[in-house]
GROMACS .gro file of C-alpha atoms in nm:
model
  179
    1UNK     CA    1  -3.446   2.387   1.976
    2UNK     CA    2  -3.126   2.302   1.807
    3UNK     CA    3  -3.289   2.003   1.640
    4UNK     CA    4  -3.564   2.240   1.483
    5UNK     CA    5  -3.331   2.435   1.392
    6UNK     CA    6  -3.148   2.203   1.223
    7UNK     CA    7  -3.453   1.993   1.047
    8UNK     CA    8  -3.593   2.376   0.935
    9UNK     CA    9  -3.265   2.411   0.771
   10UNK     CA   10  -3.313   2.035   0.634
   11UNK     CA   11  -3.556   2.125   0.323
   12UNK     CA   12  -3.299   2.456   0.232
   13UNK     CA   13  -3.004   2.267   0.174
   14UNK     CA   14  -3.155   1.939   0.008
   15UNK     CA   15  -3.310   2.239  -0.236
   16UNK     CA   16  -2.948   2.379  -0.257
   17UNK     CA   17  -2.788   2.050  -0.357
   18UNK     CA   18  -3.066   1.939  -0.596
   19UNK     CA   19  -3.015   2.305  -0.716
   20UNK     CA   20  -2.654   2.212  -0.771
   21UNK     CA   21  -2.651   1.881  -0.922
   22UNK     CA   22  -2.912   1.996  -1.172
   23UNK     CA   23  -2.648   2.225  -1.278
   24UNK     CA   24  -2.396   1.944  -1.276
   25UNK     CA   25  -2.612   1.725  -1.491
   26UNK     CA   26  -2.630   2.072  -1.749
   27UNK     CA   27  -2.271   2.106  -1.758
   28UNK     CA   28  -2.179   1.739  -1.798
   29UNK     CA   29  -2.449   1.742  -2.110
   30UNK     CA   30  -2.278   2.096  -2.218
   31UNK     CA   31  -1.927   1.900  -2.238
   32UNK     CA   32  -2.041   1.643  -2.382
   33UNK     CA   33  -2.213   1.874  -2.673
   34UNK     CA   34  -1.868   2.052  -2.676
   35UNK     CA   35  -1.635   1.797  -2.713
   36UNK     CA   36  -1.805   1.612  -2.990
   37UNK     CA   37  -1.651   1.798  -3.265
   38UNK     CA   38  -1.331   1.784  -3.102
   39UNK     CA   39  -1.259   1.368  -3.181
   40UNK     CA   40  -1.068   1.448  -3.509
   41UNK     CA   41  -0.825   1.611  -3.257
   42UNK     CA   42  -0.818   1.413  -2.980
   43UNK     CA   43  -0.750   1.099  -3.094
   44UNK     CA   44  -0.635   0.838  -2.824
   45UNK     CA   45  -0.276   0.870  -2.705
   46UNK     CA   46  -0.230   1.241  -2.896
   47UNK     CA   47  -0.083   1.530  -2.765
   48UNK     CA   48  -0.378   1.653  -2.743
   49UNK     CA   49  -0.512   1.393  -2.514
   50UNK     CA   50  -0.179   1.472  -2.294
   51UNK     CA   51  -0.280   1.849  -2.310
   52UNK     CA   52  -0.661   1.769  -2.201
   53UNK     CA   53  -0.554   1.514  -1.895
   54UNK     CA   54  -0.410   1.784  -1.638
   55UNK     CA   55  -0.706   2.018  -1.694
   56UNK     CA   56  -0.938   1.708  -1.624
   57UNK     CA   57  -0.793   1.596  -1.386
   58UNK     CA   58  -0.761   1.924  -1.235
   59UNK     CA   59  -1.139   1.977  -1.264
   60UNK     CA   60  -1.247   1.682  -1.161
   61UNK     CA   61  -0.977   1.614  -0.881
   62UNK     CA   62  -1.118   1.952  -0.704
   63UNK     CA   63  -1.495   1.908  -0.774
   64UNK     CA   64  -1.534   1.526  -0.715
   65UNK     CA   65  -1.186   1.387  -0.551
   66UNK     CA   66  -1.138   1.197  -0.943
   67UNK     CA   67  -0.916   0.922  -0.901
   68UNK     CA   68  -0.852   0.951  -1.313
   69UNK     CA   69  -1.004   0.575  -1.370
   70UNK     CA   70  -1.045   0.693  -1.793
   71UNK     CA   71  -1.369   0.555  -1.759
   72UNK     CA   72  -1.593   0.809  -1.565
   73UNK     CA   73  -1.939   0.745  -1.480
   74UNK     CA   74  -1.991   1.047  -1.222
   75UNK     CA   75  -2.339   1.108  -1.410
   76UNK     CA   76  -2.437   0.765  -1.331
   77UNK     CA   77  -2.324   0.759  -0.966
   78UNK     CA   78  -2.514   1.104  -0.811
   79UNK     CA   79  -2.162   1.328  -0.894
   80UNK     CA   80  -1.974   1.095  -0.658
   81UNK     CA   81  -1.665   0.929  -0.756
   82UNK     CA   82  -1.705   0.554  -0.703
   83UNK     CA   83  -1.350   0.521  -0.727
   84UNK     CA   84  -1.330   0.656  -0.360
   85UNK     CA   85  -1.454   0.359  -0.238
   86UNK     CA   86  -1.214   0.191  -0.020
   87UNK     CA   87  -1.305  -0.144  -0.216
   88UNK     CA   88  -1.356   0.021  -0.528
   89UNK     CA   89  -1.682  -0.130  -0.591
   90UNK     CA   90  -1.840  -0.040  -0.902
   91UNK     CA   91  -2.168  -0.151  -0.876
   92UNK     CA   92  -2.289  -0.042  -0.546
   93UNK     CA   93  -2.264  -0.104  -0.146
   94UNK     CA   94  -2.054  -0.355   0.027
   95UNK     CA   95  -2.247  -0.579   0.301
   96UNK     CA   96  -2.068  -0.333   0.545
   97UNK     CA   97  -2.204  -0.051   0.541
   98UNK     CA   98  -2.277   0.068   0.903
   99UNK     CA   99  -2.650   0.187   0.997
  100UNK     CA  100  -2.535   0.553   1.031
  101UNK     CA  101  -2.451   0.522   0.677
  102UNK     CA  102  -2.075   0.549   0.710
  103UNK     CA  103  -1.813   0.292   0.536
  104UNK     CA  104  -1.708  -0.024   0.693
  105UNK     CA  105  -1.338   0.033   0.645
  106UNK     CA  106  -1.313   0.457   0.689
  107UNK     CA  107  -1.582   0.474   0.970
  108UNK     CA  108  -1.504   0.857   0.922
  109UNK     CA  109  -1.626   0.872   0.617
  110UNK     CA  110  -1.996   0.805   0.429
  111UNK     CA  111  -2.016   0.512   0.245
  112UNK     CA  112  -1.945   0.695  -0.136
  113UNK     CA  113  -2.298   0.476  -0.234
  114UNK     CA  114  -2.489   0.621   0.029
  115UNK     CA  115  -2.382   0.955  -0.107
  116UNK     CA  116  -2.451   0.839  -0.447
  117UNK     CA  117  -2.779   0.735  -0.421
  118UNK     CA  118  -2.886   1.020  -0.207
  119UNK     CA  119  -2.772   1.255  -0.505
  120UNK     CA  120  -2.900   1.045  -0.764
  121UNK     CA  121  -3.255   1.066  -0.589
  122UNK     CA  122  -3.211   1.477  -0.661
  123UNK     CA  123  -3.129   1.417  -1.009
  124UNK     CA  124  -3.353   1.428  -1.285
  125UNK     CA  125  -3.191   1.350  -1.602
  126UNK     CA  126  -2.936   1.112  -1.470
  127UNK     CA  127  -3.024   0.969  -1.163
  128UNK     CA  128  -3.232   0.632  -1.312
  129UNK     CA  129  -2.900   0.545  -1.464
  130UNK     CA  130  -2.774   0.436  -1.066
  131UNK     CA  131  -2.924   0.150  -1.156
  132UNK     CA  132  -2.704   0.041  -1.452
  133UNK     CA  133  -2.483  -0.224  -1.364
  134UNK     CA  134  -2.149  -0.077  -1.474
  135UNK     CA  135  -1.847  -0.340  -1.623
  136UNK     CA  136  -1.573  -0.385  -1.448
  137UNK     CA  137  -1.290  -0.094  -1.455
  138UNK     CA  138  -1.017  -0.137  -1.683
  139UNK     CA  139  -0.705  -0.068  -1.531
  140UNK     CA  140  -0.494  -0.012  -1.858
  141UNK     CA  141  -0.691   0.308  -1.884
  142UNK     CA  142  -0.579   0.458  -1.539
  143UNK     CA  143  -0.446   0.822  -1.568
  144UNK     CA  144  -0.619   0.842  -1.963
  145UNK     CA  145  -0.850   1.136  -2.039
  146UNK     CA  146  -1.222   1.008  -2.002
  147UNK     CA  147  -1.339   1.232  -2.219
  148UNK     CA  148  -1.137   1.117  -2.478
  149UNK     CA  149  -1.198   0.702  -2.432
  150UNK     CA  150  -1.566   0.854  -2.398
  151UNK     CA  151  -1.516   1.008  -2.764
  152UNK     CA  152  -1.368   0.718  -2.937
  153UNK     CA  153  -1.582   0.432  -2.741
  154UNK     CA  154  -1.271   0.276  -2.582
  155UNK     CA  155  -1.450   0.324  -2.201
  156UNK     CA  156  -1.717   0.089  -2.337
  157UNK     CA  157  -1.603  -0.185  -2.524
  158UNK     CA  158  -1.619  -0.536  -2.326
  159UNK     CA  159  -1.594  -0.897  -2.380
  160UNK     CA  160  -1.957  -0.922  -2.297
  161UNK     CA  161  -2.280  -0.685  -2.331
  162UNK     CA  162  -2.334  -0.622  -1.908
  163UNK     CA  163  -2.658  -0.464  -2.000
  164UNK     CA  164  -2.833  -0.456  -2.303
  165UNK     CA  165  -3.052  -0.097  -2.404
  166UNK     CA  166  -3.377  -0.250  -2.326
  167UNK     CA  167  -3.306  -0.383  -1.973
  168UNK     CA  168  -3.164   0.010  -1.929
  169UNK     CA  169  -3.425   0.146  -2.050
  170UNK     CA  170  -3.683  -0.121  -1.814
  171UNK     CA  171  -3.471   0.042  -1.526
  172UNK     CA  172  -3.503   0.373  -1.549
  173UNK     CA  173  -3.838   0.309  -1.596
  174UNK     CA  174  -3.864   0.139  -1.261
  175UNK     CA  175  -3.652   0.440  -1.090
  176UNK     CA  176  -3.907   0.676  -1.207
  177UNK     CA  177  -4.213   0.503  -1.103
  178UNK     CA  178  -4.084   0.451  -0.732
  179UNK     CA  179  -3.860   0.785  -0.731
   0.00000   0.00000   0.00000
């Protein structure tokens, strides 16, 4: 009975979470609208930029455990910080993960790319992009407002293109034919 129970409330909650990270995926798209015309102001290194960083961090610290990498990518990883990976893999899964789905190094926890991908399979807008290979992280940009290197471009600039338009676009392509 309790296993009934429990796969009857199965379909109620996976409605409730797709429920929320639809909602997610509006209000990241809502900031992003509302912080466009805000780059004359919040030019790198401002006082404005020192203003915005405790309120993101704030927000993101309670809704997502942020780690404050300045180069955010929640969208692209099902809401989940991939900075809470004990390795800090960017990209996806260690070799470790254990069949339950749990981490290799915090058996207590979930791997963070299980989670992701489990959200990311609830997402419609975003979720293709879990496929992007993301560049390394750039450690000068610890503690910086992501919104902010978002605005001015300095989250994406690289020695090398890690993934050109067209193989993104081939992707997401490929996500939505086997989603």
């Amino acid at each position: 009975k309790f296993l009934l129970s429990l796969y009857s409330l199965s379909p109620r909650v996976n409605f409730m979470k797709k429920i929320s990270l639809i909602l997610q995926e509006a209000l990241y798209d809502f900031t992003h609208w509302a912080i466009q015309p805000l780059k004359p102001l919040l030019k790198l290194n401002s006082r404005m930029e020192k203003a915005l960083i405790p309120l993101e961090r704030i927000g993101k610290e309670i809704a997502y455990d942020c780690k404050m990498c300045g180069q955010c990518i929640l969208h692209s990883t099902g809401m989940v910080c991939s900075m809470n990976c004990p390795k800090n893999l960017r990209n996806g899964p260690c070799g470790g993960v254990r069949t339950n789905g749990h981490c290799e190094v915090k058996p207590e926890i979930k791997c963070v790319w299980v989670r992701a991908y489990e959200n990311a399979q609830l997402m419609p807008k975003y979720g293709a992009e879990m496929l992007w290979i993301q560049p390394p992280v750039k450690r000068n940009l610890q503690g910086s407002s992501a919104w902010v290197n978002m605005l001015h471009g300095v989250d994406q600039k690289h020695a090398i293109e890690w993934q050109t338009p067209a193989r993104r676009e081939d992707l997401e392509k490929l996500w939505r034919n086997n989603g």
